[in-house]
Amino acid sequence: MGKDSKSKDAKGKGKQAAGSSGGDDAGGGKGGKGKGGKSADGLGTCTYVKARHVLAEKQGKINEAYKKLQDGWLDNGDKVPPAEFAKIAQEYSECPSGKKGGDLGWFPRGKMAGPFQDVAFSTPVGATSAPFKSTHGYHIILCEGRKN
């Protein structure tokens, strides 16, 4: 019994956590992207985000990358060091940025499409997102900074 709930929970994190992690508090923010995105913690108020990401076409590959992050840091409650995230990006990412450790540099609101922007601008600095799907495939984001 415990095995089933743990299995579903661990798999559910990869598949649904991106929508529900932060989605409970930011649910109203998603409906009104521009105005409703502001929050008391400042996550929805910045203009620029600095991020790294891993992009994979197949969900299995992104889940494998995320598992490495979980085993090394996330399951212990630790933040993933950018240099370690970069190694995972170089190994797993199918985006050209993977060669640069997934580094996307600073980008403004409006530059990235849909769910990628939503996750990038709602992930706290130093935190790693759960895997999520966009029109380009499956992603994991490490937020490295934010500024106005």
JSON list of C-alpha atoms in Angstrom, two decimals:
[
{"chain": "A", "resi": 1, "resn": "MET", "atom": "CA", "xyz": [0.00, 0.00, 0.00]},
{"chain": "A", "resi": 2, "resn": "GLY", "atom": "CA", "xyz": [2.72, 2.46, 0.97]},
{"chain": "A", "resi": 3, "resn": "LYS", "atom": "CA", "xyz": [4.62, 1.48, -2.16]},
{"chain": "A", "resi": 4, "resn": "ASP", "atom": "CA", "xyz": [1.73, 2.50, -4.39]},
{"chain": "A", "resi": 5, "resn": "SER", "atom": "CA", "xyz": [1.28, 5.88, -2.77]},
{"chain": "A", "resi": 6, "resn": "LYS", "atom": "CA", "xyz": [5.01, 6.61, -2.86]},
{"chain": "A", "resi": 7, "resn": "SER", "atom": "CA", "xyz": [5.22, 5.53, -6.50]},
{"chain": "A", "resi": 8, "resn": "LYS", "atom": "CA", "xyz": [2.33, 7.68, -7.55]},
{"chain": "A", "resi": 9, "resn": "ASP", "atom": "CA", "xyz": [3.63, 10.58, -5.49]},
{"chain": "A", "resi": 10, "resn": "ALA", "atom": "CA", "xyz": [7.12, 10.42, -6.97]},
{"chain": "A", "resi": 11, "resn": "LYS", "atom": "CA", "xyz": [5.83, 10.00, -10.51]},
{"chain": "A", "resi": 12, "resn": "GLY", "atom": "CA", "xyz": [3.10, 12.55, -9.95]},
{"chain": "A", "resi": 13, "resn": "LYS", "atom": "CA", "xyz": [5.70, 15.11, -8.96]},
{"chain": "A", "resi": 14, "resn": "GLY", "atom": "CA", "xyz": [7.33, 14.88, -12.36]},
{"chain": "A", "resi": 15, "resn": "LYS", "atom": "CA", "xyz": [4.10, 14.92, -14.30]},
{"chain": "A", "resi": 16, "resn": "GLN", "atom": "CA", "xyz": [1.82, 17.18, -12.32]},
{"chain": "A", "resi": 17, "resn": "ALA", "atom": "CA", "xyz": [3.86, 19.09, -9.77]},
{"chain": "A", "resi": 18, "resn": "ALA", "atom": "CA", "xyz": [4.70, 21.85, -12.24]},
{"chain": "A", "resi": 19, "resn": "GLY", "atom": "CA", "xyz": [1.01, 22.63, -12.53]},
{"chain": "A", "resi": 20, "resn": "SER", "atom": "CA", "xyz": [0.18, 22.10, -8.88]},
{"chain": "A", "resi": 21, "resn": "SER", "atom": "CA", "xyz": [3.44, 23.16, -7.24]},
{"chain": "A", "resi": 22, "resn": "GLY", "atom": "CA", "xyz": [2.91, 26.84, -6.87]},
{"chain": "A", "resi": 23, "resn": "GLY", "atom": "CA", "xyz": [-0.30, 26.40, -8.84]},
{"chain": "A", "resi": 24, "resn": "ASP", "atom": "CA", "xyz": [-2.39, 26.42, -5.69]},
{"chain": "A", "resi": 25, "resn": "ASP", "atom": "CA", "xyz": [-1.15, 29.85, -4.66]},
{"chain": "A", "resi": 26, "resn": "ALA", "atom": "CA", "xyz": [-0.63, 31.15, -8.16]},
{"chain": "A", "resi": 27, "resn": "GLY", "atom": "CA", "xyz": [-3.85, 29.68, -9.57]},
{"chain": "A", "resi": 28, "resn": "GLY", "atom": "CA", "xyz": [-5.46, 33.11, -9.59]},
{"chain": "A", "resi": 29, "resn": "GLY", "atom": "CA", "xyz": [-2.29, 34.52, -11.14]},
{"chain": "A", "resi": 30, "resn": "LYS", "atom": "CA", "xyz": [-2.52, 32.16, -14.10]},
{"chain": "A", "resi": 31, "resn": "GLY", "atom": "CA", "xyz": [-6.01, 33.37, -14.96]},
{"chain": "A", "resi": 32, "resn": "GLY", "atom": "CA", "xyz": [-4.91, 37.02, -15.15]},
{"chain": "A", "resi": 33, "resn": "LYS", "atom": "CA", "xyz": [-1.34, 36.62, -16.35]},
{"chain": "A", "resi": 34, "resn": "GLY", "atom": "CA", "xyz": [-0.39, 40.30, -16.36]},
{"chain": "A", "resi": 35, "resn": "LYS", "atom": "CA", "xyz": [-2.17, 41.75, -13.36]},
{"chain": "A", "resi": 36, "resn": "GLY", "atom": "CA", "xyz": [-2.82, 38.63, -11.29]},
{"chain": "A", "resi": 37, "resn": "GLY", "atom": "CA", "xyz": [0.80, 37.46, -11.52]},
{"chain": "A", "resi": 38, "resn": "LYS", "atom": "CA", "xyz": [1.96, 39.77, -8.73]},
{"chain": "A", "resi": 39, "resn": "SER", "atom": "CA", "xyz": [2.35, 38.19, -5.33]},
{"chain": "A", "resi": 40, "resn": "ALA", "atom": "CA", "xyz": [3.42, 39.14, -1.83]},
{"chain": "A", "resi": 41, "resn": "ASP", "atom": "CA", "xyz": [6.66, 37.14, -2.16]},
{"chain": "A", "resi": 42, "resn": "GLY", "atom": "CA", "xyz": [7.74, 39.20, -5.19]},
{"chain": "A", "resi": 43, "resn": "LEU", "atom": "CA", "xyz": [7.93, 36.21, -7.54]},
{"chain": "A", "resi": 44, "resn": "GLY", "atom": "CA", "xyz": [5.43, 37.67, -9.95]},
{"chain": "A", "resi": 45, "resn": "THR", "atom": "CA", "xyz": [6.75, 41.23, -9.92]},
{"chain": "A", "resi": 46, "resn": "CYS", "atom": "CA", "xyz": [10.20, 41.00, -11.55]},
{"chain": "A", "resi": 47, "resn": "THR", "atom": "CA", "xyz": [10.87, 41.99, -15.15]},
{"chain": "A", "resi": 48, "resn": "TYR", "atom": "CA", "xyz": [13.88, 39.74, -15.91]},
{"chain": "A", "resi": 49, "resn": "VAL", "atom": "CA", "xyz": [14.88, 36.22, -14.92]},
{"chain": "A", "resi": 50, "resn": "LYS", "atom": "CA", "xyz": [18.26, 34.50, -15.25]},
{"chain": "A", "resi": 51, "resn": "ALA", "atom": "CA", "xyz": [17.82, 30.78, -15.75]},
{"chain": "A", "resi": 52, "resn": "ARG", "atom": "CA", "xyz": [19.29, 27.49, -16.89]},
{"chain": "A", "resi": 53, "resn": "HIS", "atom": "CA", "xyz": [17.18, 24.68, -18.29]},
{"chain": "A", "resi": 54, "resn": "VAL", "atom": "CA", "xyz": [17.16, 21.15, -19.58]},
{"chain": "A", "resi": 55, "resn": "LEU", "atom": "CA", "xyz": [14.99, 20.42, -22.63]},
{"chain": "A", "resi": 56, "resn": "ALA", "atom": "CA", "xyz": [14.08, 16.93, -23.80]},
{"chain": "A", "resi": 57, "resn": "GLU", "atom": "CA", "xyz": [11.62, 15.81, -26.44]},
{"chain": "A", "resi": 58, "resn": "LYS", "atom": "CA", "xyz": [10.62, 12.71, -24.48]},
{"chain": "A", "resi": 59, "resn": "GLN", "atom": "CA", "xyz": [9.17, 12.73, -20.99]},
{"chain": "A", "resi": 60, "resn": "GLY", "atom": "CA", "xyz": [11.23, 9.68, -19.98]},
{"chain": "A", "resi": 61, "resn": "LYS", "atom": "CA", "xyz": [14.47, 11.52, -20.65]},
{"chain": "A", "resi": 62, "resn": "ILE", "atom": "CA", "xyz": [13.48, 14.61, -18.63]},
{"chain": "A", "resi": 63, "resn": "ASN", "atom": "CA", "xyz": [12.32, 12.38, -15.78]},
{"chain": "A", "resi": 64, "resn": "GLU", "atom": "CA", "xyz": [15.70, 10.64, -15.82]},
{"chain": "A", "resi": 65, "resn": "ALA", "atom": "CA", "xyz": [17.49, 14.00, -15.58]},
{"chain": "A", "resi": 66, "resn": "TYR", "atom": "CA", "xyz": [15.16, 15.12, -12.77]},
{"chain": "A", "resi": 67, "resn": "LYS", "atom": "CA", "xyz": [15.79, 11.86, -10.90]},
{"chain": "A", "resi": 68, "resn": "LYS", "atom": "CA", "xyz": [19.52, 12.67, -10.89]},
{"chain": "A", "resi": 69, "resn": "LEU", "atom": "CA", "xyz": [18.75, 16.08, -9.43]},
{"chain": "A", "resi": 70, "resn": "GLN", "atom": "CA", "xyz": [16.46, 14.51, -6.83]},
{"chain": "A", "resi": 71, "resn": "ASP", "atom": "CA", "xyz": [18.98, 11.86, -5.83]},
{"chain": "A", "resi": 72, "resn": "GLY", "atom": "CA", "xyz": [21.84, 14.33, -5.57]},
{"chain": "A", "resi": 73, "resn": "TRP", "atom": "CA", "xyz": [20.16, 17.33, -3.93]},
{"chain": "A", "resi": 74, "resn": "LEU", "atom": "CA", "xyz": [16.40, 17.82, -4.05]},
{"chain": "A", "resi": 75, "resn": "ASP", "atom": "CA", "xyz": [15.40, 14.79, -1.96]},
{"chain": "A", "resi": 76, "resn": "ASN", "atom": "CA", "xyz": [17.71, 16.09, 0.80]},
{"chain": "A", "resi": 77, "resn": "GLY", "atom": "CA", "xyz": [16.06, 19.51, 0.69]},
{"chain": "A", "resi": 78, "resn": "ASP", "atom": "CA", "xyz": [19.19, 21.01, -0.86]},
{"chain": "A", "resi": 79, "resn": "LYS", "atom": "CA", "xyz": [19.39, 23.46, -3.74]},
{"chain": "A", "resi": 80, "resn": "VAL", "atom": "CA", "xyz": [21.08, 22.22, -6.89]},
{"chain": "A", "resi": 81, "resn": "PRO", "atom": "CA", "xyz": [24.37, 24.10, -7.41]},
{"chain": "A", "resi": 82, "resn": "PRO", "atom": "CA", "xyz": [24.37, 25.83, -10.84]},
{"chain": "A", "resi": 83, "resn": "ALA", "atom": "CA", "xyz": [27.58, 24.02, -11.85]},
{"chain": "A", "resi": 84, "resn": "GLU", "atom": "CA", "xyz": [25.96, 20.65, -11.12]},
{"chain": "A", "resi": 85, "resn": "PHE", "atom": "CA", "xyz": [22.75, 21.62, -12.93]},
{"chain": "A", "resi": 86, "resn": "ALA", "atom": "CA", "xyz": [24.96, 22.62, -15.88]},
{"chain": "A", "resi": 87, "resn": "LYS", "atom": "CA", "xyz": [26.47, 19.11, -15.97]},
{"chain": "A", "resi": 88, "resn": "ILE", "atom": "CA", "xyz": [22.99, 17.57, -16.10]},
{"chain": "A", "resi": 89, "resn": "ALA", "atom": "CA", "xyz": [22.02, 20.02, -18.87]},
{"chain": "A", "resi": 90, "resn": "GLN", "atom": "CA", "xyz": [25.13, 19.12, -20.89]},
{"chain": "A", "resi": 91, "resn": "GLU", "atom": "CA", "xyz": [24.31, 15.43, -20.53]},
{"chain": "A", "resi": 92, "resn": "TYR", "atom": "CA", "xyz": [20.54, 15.49, -21.12]},
{"chain": "A", "resi": 93, "resn": "SER", "atom": "CA", "xyz": [19.44, 18.70, -22.84]},
{"chain": "A", "resi": 94, "resn": "GLU", "atom": "CA", "xyz": [18.51, 18.64, -26.51]},
{"chain": "A", "resi": 95, "resn": "CYS", "atom": "CA", "xyz": [18.55, 22.44, -26.70]},
{"chain": "A", "resi": 96, "resn": "PRO", "atom": "CA", "xyz": [21.60, 24.19, -28.17]},
{"chain": "A", "resi": 97, "resn": "SER", "atom": "CA", "xyz": [21.97, 25.92, -24.77]},
{"chain": "A", "resi": 98, "resn": "GLY", "atom": "CA", "xyz": [22.79, 22.49, -23.32]},
{"chain": "A", "resi": 99, "resn": "LYS", "atom": "CA", "xyz": [26.35, 22.91, -24.55]},
{"chain": "A", "resi": 100, "resn": "LYS", "atom": "CA", "xyz": [26.56, 25.99, -22.30]},
{"chain": "A", "resi": 101, "resn": "GLY", "atom": "CA", "xyz": [25.14, 24.10, -19.32]},
{"chain": "A", "resi": 102, "resn": "GLY", "atom": "CA", "xyz": [21.61, 25.12, -20.21]},
{"chain": "A", "resi": 103, "resn": "ASP", "atom": "CA", "xyz": [22.41, 28.80, -19.59]},
{"chain": "A", "resi": 104, "resn": "LEU", "atom": "CA", "xyz": [19.73, 31.07, -21.05]},
{"chain": "A", "resi": 105, "resn": "GLY", "atom": "CA", "xyz": [21.14, 34.23, -19.46]},
{"chain": "A", "resi": 106, "resn": "TRP", "atom": "CA", "xyz": [18.79, 37.07, -18.54]},
{"chain": "A", "resi": 107, "resn": "PHE", "atom": "CA", "xyz": [15.51, 37.28, -20.43]},
{"chain": "A", "resi": 108, "resn": "PRO", "atom": "CA", "xyz": [12.50, 39.60, -20.07]},
{"chain": "A", "resi": 109, "resn": "ARG", "atom": "CA", "xyz": [8.86, 38.78, -19.60]},
{"chain": "A", "resi": 110, "resn": "GLY", "atom": "CA", "xyz": [7.27, 38.15, -22.96]},
{"chain": "A", "resi": 111, "resn": "LYS", "atom": "CA", "xyz": [10.34, 36.60, -24.60]},
{"chain": "A", "resi": 112, "resn": "MET", "atom": "CA", "xyz": [9.59, 32.98, -23.68]},
{"chain": "A", "resi": 113, "resn": "ALA", "atom": "CA", "xyz": [6.33, 31.28, -24.59]},
{"chain": "A", "resi": 114, "resn": "GLY", "atom": "CA", "xyz": [3.49, 30.17, -22.32]},
{"chain": "A", "resi": 115, "resn": "PRO", "atom": "CA", "xyz": [4.30, 27.61, -19.66]},
{"chain": "A", "resi": 116, "resn": "PHE", "atom": "CA", "xyz": [8.06, 28.18, -19.89]},
{"chain": "A", "resi": 117, "resn": "GLN", "atom": "CA", "xyz": [7.66, 31.83, -18.95]},
{"chain": "A", "resi": 118, "resn": "ASP", "atom": "CA", "xyz": [5.12, 31.01, -16.23]},
{"chain": "A", "resi": 119, "resn": "VAL", "atom": "CA", "xyz": [7.46, 28.50, -14.58]},
{"chain": "A", "resi": 120, "resn": "ALA", "atom": "CA", "xyz": [10.61, 30.61, -15.05]},
{"chain": "A", "resi": 121, "resn": "PHE", "atom": "CA", "xyz": [9.04, 33.66, -13.42]},
{"chain": "A", "resi": 122, "resn": "SER", "atom": "CA", "xyz": [7.41, 31.72, -10.58]},
{"chain": "A", "resi": 123, "resn": "THR", "atom": "CA", "xyz": [10.41, 29.59, -9.55]},
{"chain": "A", "resi": 124, "resn": "PRO", "atom": "CA", "xyz": [12.25, 31.16, -6.59]},
{"chain": "A", "resi": 125, "resn": "VAL", "atom": "CA", "xyz": [15.92, 32.12, -7.03]},
{"chain": "A", "resi": 126, "resn": "GLY", "atom": "CA", "xyz": [18.10, 29.08, -6.40]},
{"chain": "A", "resi": 127, "resn": "ALA", "atom": "CA", "xyz": [15.20, 26.66, -6.80]},
{"chain": "A", "resi": 128, "resn": "THR", "atom": "CA", "xyz": [14.69, 24.00, -9.45]},
{"chain": "A", "resi": 129, "resn": "SER", "atom": "CA", "xyz": [11.30, 23.46, -11.08]},
{"chain": "A", "resi": 130, "resn": "ALA", "atom": "CA", "xyz": [9.62, 20.11, -11.42]},
{"chain": "A", "resi": 131, "resn": "PRO", "atom": "CA", "xyz": [9.53, 18.81, -15.01]},
{"chain": "A", "resi": 132, "resn": "PHE", "atom": "CA", "xyz": [6.86, 20.44, -17.15]},
{"chain": "A", "resi": 133, "resn": "LYS", "atom": "CA", "xyz": [5.68, 20.37, -20.76]},
{"chain": "A", "resi": 134, "resn": "SER", "atom": "CA", "xyz": [5.72, 23.18, -23.30]},
{"chain": "A", "resi": 135, "resn": "THR", "atom": "CA", "xyz": [5.24, 23.27, -27.06]},
{"chain": "A", "resi": 136, "resn": "HIS", "atom": "CA", "xyz": [8.99, 22.55, -27.43]},
{"chain": "A", "resi": 137, "resn": "GLY", "atom": "CA", "xyz": [9.08, 19.46, -25.20]},
{"chain": "A", "resi": 138, "resn": "TYR", "atom": "CA", "xyz": [9.75, 18.80, -21.51]},
{"chain": "A", "resi": 139, "resn": "HIS", "atom": "CA", "xyz": [11.79, 21.14, -19.35]},
{"chain": "A", "resi": 140, "resn": "ILE", "atom": "CA", "xyz": [13.40, 21.58, -15.95]},
{"chain": "A", "resi": 141, "resn": "ILE", "atom": "CA", "xyz": [14.39, 25.13, -14.96]},
{"chain": "A", "resi": 142, "resn": "LEU", "atom": "CA", "xyz": [16.93, 26.38, -12.42]},
{"chain": "A", "resi": 143, "resn": "CYS", "atom": "CA", "xyz": [16.25, 30.03, -11.57]},
{"chain": "A", "resi": 144, "resn": "GLU", "atom": "CA", "xyz": [19.53, 31.86, -10.93]},
{"chain": "A", "resi": 145, "resn": "GLY", "atom": "CA", "xyz": [18.31, 35.43, -10.48]},
{"chain": "A", "resi": 146, "resn": "ARG", "atom": "CA", "xyz": [15.64, 38.02, -11.02]},
{"chain": "A", "resi": 147, "resn": "LYS", "atom": "CA", "xyz": [15.67, 41.78, -11.47]},
{"chain": "A", "resi": 148, "resn": "ASN", "atom": "CA", "xyz": [13.43, 44.65, -12.55]}
]
